[in-house]
PDB file of C-alpha atoms and ligand atoms in Angstrom:
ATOM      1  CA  UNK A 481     -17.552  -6.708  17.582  1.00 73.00           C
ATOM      2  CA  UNK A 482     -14.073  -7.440  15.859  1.00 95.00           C
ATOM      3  CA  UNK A 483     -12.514  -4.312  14.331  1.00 98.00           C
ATOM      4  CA  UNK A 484     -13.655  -3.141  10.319  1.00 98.00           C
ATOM      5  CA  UNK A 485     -10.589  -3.280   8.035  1.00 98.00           C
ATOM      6  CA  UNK A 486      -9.908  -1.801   4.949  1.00 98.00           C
ATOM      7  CA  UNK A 487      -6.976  -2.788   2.641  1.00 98.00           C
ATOM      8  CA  UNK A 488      -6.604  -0.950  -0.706  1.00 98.00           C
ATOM      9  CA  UNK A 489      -5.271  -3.603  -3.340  1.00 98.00           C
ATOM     10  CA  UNK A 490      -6.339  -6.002  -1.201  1.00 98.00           C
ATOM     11  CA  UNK A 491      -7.172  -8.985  -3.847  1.00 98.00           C
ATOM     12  CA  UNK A 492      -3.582  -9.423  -5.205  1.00 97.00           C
ATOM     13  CA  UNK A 493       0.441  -9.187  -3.944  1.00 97.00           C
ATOM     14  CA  UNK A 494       1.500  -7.513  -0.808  1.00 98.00           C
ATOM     15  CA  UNK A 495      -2.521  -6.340  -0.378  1.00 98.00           C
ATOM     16  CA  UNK A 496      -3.947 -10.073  -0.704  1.00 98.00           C
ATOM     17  CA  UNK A 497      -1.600 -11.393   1.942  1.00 98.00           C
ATOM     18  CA  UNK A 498      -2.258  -7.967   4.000  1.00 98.00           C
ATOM     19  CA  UNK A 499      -6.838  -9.099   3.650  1.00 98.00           C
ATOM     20  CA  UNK A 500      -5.732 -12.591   4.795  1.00 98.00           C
ATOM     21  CA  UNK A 501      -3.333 -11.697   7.651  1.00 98.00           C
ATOM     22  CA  UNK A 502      -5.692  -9.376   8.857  1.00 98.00           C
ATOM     23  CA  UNK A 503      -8.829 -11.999   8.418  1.00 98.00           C
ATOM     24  CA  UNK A 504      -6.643 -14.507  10.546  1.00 98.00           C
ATOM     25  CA  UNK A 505      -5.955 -11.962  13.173  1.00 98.00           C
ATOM     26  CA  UNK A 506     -10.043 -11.781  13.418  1.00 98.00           C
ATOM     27  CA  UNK A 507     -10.574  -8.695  11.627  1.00 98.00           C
ATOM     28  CA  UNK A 508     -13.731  -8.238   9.409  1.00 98.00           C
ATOM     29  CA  UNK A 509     -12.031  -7.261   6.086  1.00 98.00           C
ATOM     30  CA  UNK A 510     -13.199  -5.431   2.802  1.00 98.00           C
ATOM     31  CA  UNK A 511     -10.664  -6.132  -0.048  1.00 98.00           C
ATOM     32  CA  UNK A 512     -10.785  -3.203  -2.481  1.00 98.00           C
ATOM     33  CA  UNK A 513      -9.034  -3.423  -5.782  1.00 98.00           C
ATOM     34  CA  UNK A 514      -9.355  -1.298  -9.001  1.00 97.00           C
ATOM     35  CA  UNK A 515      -9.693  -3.416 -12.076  1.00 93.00           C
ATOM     36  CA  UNK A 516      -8.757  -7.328 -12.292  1.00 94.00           C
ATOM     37  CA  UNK A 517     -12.259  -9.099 -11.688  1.00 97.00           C
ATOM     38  CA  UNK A 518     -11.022 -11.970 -12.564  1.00 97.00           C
ATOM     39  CA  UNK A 519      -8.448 -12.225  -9.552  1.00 97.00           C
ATOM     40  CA  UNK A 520     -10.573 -10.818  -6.842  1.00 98.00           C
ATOM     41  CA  UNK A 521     -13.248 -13.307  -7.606  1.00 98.00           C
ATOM     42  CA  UNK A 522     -10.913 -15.854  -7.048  1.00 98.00           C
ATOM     43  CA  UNK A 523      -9.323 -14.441  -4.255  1.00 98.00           C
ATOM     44  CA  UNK A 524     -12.991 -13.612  -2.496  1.00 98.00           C
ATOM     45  CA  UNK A 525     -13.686 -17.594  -3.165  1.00 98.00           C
ATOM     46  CA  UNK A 526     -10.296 -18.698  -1.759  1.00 98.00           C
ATOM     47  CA  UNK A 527     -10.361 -16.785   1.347  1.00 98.00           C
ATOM     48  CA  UNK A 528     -14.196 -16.170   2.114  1.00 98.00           C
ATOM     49  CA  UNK A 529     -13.027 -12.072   2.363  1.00 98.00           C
ATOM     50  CA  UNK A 530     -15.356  -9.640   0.590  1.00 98.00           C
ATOM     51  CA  UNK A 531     -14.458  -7.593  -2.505  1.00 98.00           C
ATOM     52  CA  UNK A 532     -14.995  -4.417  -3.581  1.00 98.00           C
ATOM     53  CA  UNK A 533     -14.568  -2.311  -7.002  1.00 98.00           C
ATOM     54  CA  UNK A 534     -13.299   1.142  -7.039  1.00 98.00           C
ATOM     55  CA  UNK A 535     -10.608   3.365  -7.947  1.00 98.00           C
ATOM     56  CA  UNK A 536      -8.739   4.897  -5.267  1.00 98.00           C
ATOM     57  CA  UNK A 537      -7.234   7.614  -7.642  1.00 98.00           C
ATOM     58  CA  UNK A 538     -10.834   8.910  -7.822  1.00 98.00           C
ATOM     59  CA  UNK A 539     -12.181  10.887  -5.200  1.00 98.00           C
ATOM     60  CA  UNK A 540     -16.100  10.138  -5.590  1.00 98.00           C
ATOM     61  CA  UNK A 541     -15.561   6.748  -6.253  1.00 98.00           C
ATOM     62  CA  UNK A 542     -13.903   6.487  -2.822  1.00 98.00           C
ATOM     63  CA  UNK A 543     -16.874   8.031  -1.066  1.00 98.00           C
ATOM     64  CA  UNK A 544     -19.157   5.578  -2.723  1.00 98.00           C
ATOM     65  CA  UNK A 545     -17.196   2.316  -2.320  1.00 98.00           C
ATOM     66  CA  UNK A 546     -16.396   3.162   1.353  1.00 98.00           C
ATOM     67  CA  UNK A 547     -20.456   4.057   2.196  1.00 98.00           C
ATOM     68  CA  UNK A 548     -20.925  -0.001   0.589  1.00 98.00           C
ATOM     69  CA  UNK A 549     -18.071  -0.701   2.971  1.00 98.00           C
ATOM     70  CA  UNK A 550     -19.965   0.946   5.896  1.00 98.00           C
ATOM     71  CA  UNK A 551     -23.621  -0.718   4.937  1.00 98.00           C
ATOM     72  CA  UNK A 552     -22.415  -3.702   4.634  1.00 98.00           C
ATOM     73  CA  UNK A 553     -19.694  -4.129   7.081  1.00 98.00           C
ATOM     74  CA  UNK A 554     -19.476  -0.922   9.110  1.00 97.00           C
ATOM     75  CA  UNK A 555     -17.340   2.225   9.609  1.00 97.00           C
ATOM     76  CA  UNK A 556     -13.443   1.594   9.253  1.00 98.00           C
ATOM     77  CA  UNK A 557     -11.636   1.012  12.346  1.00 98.00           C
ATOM     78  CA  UNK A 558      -8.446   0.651  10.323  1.00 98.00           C
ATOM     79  CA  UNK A 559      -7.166   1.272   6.932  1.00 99.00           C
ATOM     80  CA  UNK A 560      -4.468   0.163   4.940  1.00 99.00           C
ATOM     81  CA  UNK A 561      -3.634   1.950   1.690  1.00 99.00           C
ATOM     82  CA  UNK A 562      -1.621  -0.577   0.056  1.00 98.00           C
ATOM     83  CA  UNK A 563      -2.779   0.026  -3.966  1.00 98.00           C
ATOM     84  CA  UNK A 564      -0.051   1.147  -6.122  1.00 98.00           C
ATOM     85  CA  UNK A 565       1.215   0.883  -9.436  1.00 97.00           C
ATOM     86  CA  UNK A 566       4.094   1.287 -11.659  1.00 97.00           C
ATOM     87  CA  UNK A 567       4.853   2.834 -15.314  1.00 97.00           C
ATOM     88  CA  UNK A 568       8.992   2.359 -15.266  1.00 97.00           C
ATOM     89  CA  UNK A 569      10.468   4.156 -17.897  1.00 98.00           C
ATOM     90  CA  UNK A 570      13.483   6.701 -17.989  1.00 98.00           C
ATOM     91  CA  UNK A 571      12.544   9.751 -16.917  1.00 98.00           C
ATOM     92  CA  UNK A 572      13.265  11.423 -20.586  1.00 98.00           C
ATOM     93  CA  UNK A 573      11.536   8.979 -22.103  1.00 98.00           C
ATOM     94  CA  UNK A 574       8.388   9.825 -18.934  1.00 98.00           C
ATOM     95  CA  UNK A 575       4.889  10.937 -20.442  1.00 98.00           C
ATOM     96  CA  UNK A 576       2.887  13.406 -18.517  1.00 98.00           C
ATOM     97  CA  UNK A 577       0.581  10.497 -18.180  1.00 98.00           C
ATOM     98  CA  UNK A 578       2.572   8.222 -16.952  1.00 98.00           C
ATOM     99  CA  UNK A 579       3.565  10.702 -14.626  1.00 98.00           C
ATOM    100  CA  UNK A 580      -0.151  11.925 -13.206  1.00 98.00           C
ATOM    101  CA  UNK A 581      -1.202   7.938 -13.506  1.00 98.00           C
ATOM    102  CA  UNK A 582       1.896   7.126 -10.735  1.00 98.00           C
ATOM    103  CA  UNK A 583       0.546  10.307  -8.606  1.00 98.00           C
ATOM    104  CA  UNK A 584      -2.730  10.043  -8.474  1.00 98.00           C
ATOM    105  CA  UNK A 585      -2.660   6.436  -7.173  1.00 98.00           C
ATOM    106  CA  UNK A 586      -0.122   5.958  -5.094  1.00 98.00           C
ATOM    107  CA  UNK A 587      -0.593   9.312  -3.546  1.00 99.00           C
ATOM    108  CA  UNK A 588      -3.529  11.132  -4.231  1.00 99.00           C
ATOM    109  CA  UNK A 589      -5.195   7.750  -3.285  1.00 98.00           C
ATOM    110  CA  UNK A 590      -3.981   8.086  -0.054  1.00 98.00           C
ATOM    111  CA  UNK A 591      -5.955  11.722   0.795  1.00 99.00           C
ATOM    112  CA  UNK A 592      -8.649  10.083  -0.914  1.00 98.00           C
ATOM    113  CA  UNK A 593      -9.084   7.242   0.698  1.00 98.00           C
ATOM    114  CA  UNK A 594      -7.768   8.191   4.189  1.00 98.00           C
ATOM    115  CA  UNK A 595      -9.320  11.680   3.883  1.00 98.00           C
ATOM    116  CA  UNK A 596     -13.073  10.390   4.132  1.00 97.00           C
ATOM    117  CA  UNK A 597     -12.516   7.776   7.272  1.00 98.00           C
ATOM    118  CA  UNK A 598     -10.789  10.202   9.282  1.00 98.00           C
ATOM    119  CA  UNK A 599     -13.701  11.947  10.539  1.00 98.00           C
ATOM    120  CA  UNK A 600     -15.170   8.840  11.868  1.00 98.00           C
ATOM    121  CA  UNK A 601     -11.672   7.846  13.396  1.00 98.00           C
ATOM    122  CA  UNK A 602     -11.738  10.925  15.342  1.00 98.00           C
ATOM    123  CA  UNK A 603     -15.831  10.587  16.093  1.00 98.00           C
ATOM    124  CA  UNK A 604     -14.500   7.021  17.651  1.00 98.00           C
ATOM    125  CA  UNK A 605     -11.322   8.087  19.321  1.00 98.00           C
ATOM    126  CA  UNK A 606      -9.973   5.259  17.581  1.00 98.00           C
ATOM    127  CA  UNK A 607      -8.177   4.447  14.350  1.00 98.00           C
ATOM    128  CA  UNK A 608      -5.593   3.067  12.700  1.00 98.00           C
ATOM    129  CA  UNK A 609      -3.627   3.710   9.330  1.00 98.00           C
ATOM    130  CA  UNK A 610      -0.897   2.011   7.701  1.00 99.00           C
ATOM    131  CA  UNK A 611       0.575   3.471   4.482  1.00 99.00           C
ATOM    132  CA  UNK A 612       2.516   0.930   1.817  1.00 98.00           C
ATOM    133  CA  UNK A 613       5.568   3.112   0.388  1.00 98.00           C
ATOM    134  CA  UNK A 614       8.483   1.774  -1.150  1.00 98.00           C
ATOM    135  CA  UNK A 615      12.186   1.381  -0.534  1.00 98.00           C
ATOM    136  CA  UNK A 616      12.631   3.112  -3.612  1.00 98.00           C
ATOM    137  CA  UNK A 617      10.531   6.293  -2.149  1.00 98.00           C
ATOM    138  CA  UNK A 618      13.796   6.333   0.724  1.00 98.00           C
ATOM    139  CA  UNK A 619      16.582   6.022  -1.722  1.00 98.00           C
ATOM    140  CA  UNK A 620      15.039   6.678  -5.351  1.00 98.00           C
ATOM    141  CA  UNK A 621      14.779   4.352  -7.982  1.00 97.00           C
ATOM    142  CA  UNK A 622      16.407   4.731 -12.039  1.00 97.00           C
ATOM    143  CA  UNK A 623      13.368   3.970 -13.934  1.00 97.00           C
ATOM    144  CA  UNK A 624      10.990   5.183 -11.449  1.00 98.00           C
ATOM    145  CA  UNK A 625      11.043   9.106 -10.901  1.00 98.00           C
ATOM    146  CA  UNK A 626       6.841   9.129 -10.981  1.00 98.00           C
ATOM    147  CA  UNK A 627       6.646   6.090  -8.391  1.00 98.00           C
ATOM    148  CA  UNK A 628      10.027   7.311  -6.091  1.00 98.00           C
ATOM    149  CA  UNK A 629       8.512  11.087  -6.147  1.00 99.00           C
ATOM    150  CA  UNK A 630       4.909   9.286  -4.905  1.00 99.00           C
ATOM    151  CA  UNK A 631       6.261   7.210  -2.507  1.00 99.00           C
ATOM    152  CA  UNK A 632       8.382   9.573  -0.844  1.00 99.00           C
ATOM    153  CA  UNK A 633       5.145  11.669  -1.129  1.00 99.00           C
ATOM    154  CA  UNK A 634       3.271   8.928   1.408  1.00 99.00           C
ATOM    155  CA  UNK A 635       6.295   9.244   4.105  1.00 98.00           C
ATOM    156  CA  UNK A 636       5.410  12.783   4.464  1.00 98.00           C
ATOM    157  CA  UNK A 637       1.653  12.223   4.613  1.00 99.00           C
ATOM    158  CA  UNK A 638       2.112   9.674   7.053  1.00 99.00           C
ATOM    159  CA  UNK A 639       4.396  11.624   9.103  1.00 98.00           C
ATOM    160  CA  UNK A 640       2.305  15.084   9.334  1.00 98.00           C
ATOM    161  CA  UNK A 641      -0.866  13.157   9.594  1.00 98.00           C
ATOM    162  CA  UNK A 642       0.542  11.062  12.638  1.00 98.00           C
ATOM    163  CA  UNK A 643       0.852  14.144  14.675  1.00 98.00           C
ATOM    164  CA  UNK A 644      -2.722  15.242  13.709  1.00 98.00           C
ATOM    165  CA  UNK A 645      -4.240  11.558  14.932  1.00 98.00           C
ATOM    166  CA  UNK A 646      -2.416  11.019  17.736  1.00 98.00           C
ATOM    167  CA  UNK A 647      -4.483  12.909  20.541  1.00 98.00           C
ATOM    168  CA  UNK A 648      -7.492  11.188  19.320  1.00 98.00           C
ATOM    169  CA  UNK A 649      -5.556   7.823  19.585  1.00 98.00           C
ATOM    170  CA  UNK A 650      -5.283   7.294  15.886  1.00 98.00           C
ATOM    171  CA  UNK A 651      -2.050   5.934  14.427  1.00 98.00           C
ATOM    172  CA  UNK A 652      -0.762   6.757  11.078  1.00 99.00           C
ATOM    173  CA  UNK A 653       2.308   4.733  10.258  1.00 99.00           C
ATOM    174  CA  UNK A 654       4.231   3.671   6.786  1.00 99.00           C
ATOM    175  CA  UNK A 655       6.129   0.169   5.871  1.00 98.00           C
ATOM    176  CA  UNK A 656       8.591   0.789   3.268  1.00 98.00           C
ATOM    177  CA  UNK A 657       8.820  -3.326   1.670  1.00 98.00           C
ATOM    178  CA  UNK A 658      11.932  -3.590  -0.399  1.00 98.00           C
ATOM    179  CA  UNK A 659      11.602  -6.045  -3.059  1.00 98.00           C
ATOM    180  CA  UNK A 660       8.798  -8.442  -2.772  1.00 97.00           C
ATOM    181  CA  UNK A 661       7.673 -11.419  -4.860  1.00 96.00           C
ATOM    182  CA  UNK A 662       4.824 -10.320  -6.595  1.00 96.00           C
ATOM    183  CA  UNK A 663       3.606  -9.657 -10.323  1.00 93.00           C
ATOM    184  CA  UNK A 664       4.715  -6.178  -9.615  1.00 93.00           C
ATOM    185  CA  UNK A 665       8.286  -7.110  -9.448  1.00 95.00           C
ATOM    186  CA  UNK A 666       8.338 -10.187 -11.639  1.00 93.00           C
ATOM    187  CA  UNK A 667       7.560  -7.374 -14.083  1.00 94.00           C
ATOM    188  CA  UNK A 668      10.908  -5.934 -13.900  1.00 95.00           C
ATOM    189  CA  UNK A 669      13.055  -7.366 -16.857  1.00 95.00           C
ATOM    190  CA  UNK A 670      14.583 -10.940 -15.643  1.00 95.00           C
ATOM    191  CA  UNK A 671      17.847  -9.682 -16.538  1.00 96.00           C
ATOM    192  CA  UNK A 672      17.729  -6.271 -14.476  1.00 95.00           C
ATOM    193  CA  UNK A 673      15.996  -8.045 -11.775  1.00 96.00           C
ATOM    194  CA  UNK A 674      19.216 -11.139 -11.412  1.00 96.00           C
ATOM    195  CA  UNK A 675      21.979  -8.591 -12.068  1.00 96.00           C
ATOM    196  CA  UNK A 676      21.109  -5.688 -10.647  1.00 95.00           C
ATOM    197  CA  UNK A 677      18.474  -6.143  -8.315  1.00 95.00           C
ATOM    198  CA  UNK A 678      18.684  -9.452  -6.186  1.00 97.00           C
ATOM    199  CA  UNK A 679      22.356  -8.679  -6.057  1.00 97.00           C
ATOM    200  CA  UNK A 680      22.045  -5.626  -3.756  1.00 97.00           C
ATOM    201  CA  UNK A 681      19.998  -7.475  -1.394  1.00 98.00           C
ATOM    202  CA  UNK A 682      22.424  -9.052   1.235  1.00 98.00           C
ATOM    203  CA  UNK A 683      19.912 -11.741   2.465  1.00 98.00           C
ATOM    204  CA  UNK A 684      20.055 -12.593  -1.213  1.00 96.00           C
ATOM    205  CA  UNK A 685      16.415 -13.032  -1.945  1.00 96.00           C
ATOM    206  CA  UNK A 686      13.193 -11.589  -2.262  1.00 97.00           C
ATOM    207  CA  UNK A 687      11.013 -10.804  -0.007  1.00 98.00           C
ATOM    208  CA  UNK A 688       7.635 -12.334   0.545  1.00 98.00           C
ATOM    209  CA  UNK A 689       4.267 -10.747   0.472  1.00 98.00           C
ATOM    210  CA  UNK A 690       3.087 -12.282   3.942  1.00 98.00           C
ATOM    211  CA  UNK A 691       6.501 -10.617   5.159  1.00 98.00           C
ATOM    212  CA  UNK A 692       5.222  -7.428   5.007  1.00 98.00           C
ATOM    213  CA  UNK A 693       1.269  -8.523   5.905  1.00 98.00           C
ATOM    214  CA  UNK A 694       3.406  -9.377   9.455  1.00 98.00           C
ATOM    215  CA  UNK A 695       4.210  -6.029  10.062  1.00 98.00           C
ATOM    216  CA  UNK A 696       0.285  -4.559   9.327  1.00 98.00           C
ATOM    217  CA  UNK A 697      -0.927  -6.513  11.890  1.00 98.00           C
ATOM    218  CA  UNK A 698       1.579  -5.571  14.351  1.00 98.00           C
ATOM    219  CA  UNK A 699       1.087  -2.061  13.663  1.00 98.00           C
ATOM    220  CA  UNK A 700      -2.812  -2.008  13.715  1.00 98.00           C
ATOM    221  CA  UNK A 701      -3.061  -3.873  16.843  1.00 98.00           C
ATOM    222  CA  UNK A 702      -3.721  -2.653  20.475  1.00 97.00           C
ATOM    223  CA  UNK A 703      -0.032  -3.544  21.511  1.00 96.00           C
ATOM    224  CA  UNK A 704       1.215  -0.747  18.795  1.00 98.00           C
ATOM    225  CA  UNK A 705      -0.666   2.020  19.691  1.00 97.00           C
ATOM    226  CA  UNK A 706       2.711   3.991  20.954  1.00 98.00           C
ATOM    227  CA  UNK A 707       4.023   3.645  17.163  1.00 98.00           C
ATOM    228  CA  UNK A 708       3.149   6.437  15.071  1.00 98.00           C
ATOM    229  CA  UNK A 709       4.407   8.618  12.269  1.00 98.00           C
ATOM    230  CA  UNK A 710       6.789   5.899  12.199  1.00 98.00           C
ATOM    231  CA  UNK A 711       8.469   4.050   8.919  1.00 98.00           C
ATOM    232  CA  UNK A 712       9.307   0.406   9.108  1.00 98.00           C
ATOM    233  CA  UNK A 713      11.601  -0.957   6.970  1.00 98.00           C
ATOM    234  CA  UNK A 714      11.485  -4.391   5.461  1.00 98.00           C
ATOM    235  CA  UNK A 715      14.126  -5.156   2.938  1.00 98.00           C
ATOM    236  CA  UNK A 716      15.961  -8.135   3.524  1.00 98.00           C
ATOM    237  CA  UNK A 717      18.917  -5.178   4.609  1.00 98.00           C
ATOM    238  CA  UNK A 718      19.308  -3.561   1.282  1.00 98.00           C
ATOM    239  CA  UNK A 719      19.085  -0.065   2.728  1.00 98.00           C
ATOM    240  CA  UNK A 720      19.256   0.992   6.628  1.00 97.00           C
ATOM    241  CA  UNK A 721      17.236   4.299   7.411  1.00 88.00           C
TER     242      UNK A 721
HETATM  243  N1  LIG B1318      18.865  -1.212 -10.715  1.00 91.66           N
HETATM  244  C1  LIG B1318      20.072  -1.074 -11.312  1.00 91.66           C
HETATM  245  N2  LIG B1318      20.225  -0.894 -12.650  1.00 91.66           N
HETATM  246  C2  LIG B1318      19.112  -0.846 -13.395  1.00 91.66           C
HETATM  247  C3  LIG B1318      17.822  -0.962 -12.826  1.00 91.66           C
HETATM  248  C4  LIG B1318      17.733  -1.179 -11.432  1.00 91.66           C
HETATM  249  N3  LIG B1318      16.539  -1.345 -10.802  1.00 91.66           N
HETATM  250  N4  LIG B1318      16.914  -0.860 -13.819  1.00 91.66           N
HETATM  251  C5  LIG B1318      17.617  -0.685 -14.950  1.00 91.66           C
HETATM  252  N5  LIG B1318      18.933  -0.690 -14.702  1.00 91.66           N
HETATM  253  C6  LIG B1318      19.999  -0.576 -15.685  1.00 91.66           C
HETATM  254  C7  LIG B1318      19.959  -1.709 -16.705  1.00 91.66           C
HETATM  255  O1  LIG B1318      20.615  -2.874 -16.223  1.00 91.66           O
HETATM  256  C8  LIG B1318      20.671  -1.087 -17.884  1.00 91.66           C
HETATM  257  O2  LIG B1318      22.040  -1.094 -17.668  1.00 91.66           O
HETATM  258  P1  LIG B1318      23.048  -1.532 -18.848  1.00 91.66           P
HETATM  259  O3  LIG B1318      22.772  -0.570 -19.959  1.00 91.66           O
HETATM  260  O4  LIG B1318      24.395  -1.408 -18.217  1.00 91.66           O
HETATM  261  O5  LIG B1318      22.655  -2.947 -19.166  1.00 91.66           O
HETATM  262  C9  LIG B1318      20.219   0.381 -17.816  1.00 91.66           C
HETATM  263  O6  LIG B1318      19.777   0.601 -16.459  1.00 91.66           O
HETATM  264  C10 LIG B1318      19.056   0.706 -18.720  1.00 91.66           C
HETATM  265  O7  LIG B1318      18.034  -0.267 -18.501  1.00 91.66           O
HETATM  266  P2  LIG B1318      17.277  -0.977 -19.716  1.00 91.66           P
HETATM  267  O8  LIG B1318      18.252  -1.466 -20.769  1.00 91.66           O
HETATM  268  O9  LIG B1318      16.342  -1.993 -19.138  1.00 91.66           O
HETATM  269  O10 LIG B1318      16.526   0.284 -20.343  1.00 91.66           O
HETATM  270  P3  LIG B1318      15.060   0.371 -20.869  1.00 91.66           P
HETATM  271  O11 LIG B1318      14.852   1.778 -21.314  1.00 91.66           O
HETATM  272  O12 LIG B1318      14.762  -0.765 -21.794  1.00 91.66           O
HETATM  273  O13 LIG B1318      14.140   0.086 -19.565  1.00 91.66           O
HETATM  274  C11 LIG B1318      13.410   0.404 -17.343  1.00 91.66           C
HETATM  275  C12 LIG B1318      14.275   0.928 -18.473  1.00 91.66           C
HETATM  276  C13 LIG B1318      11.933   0.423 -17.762  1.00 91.66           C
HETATM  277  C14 LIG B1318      13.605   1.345 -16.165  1.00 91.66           C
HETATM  278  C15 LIG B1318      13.776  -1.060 -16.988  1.00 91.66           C
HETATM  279  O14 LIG B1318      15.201  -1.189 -16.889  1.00 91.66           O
HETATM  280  C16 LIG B1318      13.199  -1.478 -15.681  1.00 91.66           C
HETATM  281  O15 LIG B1318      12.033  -1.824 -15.613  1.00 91.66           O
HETATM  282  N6  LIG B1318      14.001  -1.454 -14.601  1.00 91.66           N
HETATM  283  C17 LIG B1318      13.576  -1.775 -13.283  1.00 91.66           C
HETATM  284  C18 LIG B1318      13.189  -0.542 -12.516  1.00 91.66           C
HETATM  285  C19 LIG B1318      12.813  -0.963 -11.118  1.00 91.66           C
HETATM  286  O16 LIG B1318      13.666  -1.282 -10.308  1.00 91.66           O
HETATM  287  N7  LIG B1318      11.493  -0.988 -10.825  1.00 91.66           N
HETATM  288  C20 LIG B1318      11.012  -1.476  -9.588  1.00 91.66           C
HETATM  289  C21 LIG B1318       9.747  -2.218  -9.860  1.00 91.66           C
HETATM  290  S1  LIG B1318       9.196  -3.110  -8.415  1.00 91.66           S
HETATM  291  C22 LIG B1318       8.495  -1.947  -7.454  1.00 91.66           C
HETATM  292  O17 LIG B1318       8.339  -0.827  -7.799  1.00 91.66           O
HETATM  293  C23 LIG B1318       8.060  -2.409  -6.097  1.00 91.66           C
HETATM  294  C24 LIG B1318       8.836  -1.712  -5.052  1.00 91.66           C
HETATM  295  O18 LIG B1318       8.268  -0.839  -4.382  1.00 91.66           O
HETATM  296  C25 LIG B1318      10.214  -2.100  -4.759  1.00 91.66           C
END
């Protein structure tokens, strides 16, 4: 039986290429994603990969969409929490929301999500988690105090969590992706993101999504399994850690 595989955000960016990487590398996926039906339908009729609705910064709706995942698929050998957002603004210009929106996705989602497979990991003596931070959670980010505090936030998880998994032969590593060619970055405004961006990254372009999808599968497979609490950087060299 090929391996169960879970990737939050796993119908658009960075997370869609993650699904299909892992599909080609004969995993059976479950694509998760929060809100935009309209792109994981056509993602699920593109790629064949199943999709499910929930929102990883809410606890119960985590339990629920991961007991579909397990009735329908089975229990999760490996998990990738790749959903994240953004709400850029200057940090005096920040609202509390904004703030607890940032959080409670990008790192709350985490414990929820990786909080209720863990058991079963450790059941299995196998498991395998890969955590999605940010270049801008190892250097910090203007514009992004919520999203560089979160992101740092997922190093540490992934760090203290390795050293809990690793006896029972469960990996817990991060990928920090610099900047990547997605909607999430495309965002950005075109003139910040020609002058000020693309300039400080010495291969002088962006990254792409199946870049970093590259790296999950190398890090979930058997061959890895001597990597954890580990942080791999992929950046196009615009910071070295
Ligand atoms: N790097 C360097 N300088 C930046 C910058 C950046 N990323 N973002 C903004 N600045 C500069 C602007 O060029 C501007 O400088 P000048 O006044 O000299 O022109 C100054 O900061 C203020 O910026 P704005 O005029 O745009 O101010 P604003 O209040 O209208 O908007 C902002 C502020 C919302 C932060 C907007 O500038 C912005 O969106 N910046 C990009 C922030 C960013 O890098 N986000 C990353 C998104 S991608 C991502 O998060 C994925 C990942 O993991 C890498």
């Amino acid at each position: 039986m090929s391996r169960v595989a879970v990737v939050t955000g796993g119908t658009r960016g960075i997370g869609a290429a993650i699904s299909l990487a892992l599909k080609n590398a004969g995993y059976q996926v479950a694509a998760n994603y929060a809100g935009n039906d309209e792109a994981a339908k056509a993602f699920h009729e593109e790629t064949g990969i199943p999709v499910f609705k929930w929102d990883v910064s809410d606890y119960s709706a985590c339990t629920e969409g991961l007991a579909r995942v397990a009735a329908e698929i089975g229990p999760v050998d490996v998990l990738v929490n790749n959903a994240g957002i953004t709400r850029d603004t200057m940090f005096h210009k920040m609202t509390p929301q904004q703030w607890h929106d940032v959080i409670n996705t990008n790192l709350t989602g985490l414990f929820n999500m990786t909080h209720q497979v863990w058991t079963g990991m450790r059941e299995r003596s196998f498991g395998r988690i890969v955590n999605i931070s940010s270049i801008n959670g190892q250097k910090g980010q203007m514009g992004q105090v919520n999203y560089s505090a979160a992101k740092a936030g997922d190093l540490g998880f992934t760090k203290a969590l390795a050293q809990e998994g690793a006896a029972k032969n469960i990996t817990v590593n991060a990928i920090c992706p610099g900047y990547i060619g997605t909607e999430m970055v495309l965002a950005v405004p075109e003139k910040v993101l020609n002058e000020r961006i693309i300039p400080q990254i010495p291969v002088g372009r962006l990254g792409e999504p199946q870049e970093i999808a590259r790296c999950v599968v190398f890090l979930v497979s058997d061959d890895a399994g001597f990597i954890t609490g580990s942080t791999l950087s992929a950046n196009g060299g615009q910071l070295f850690v």
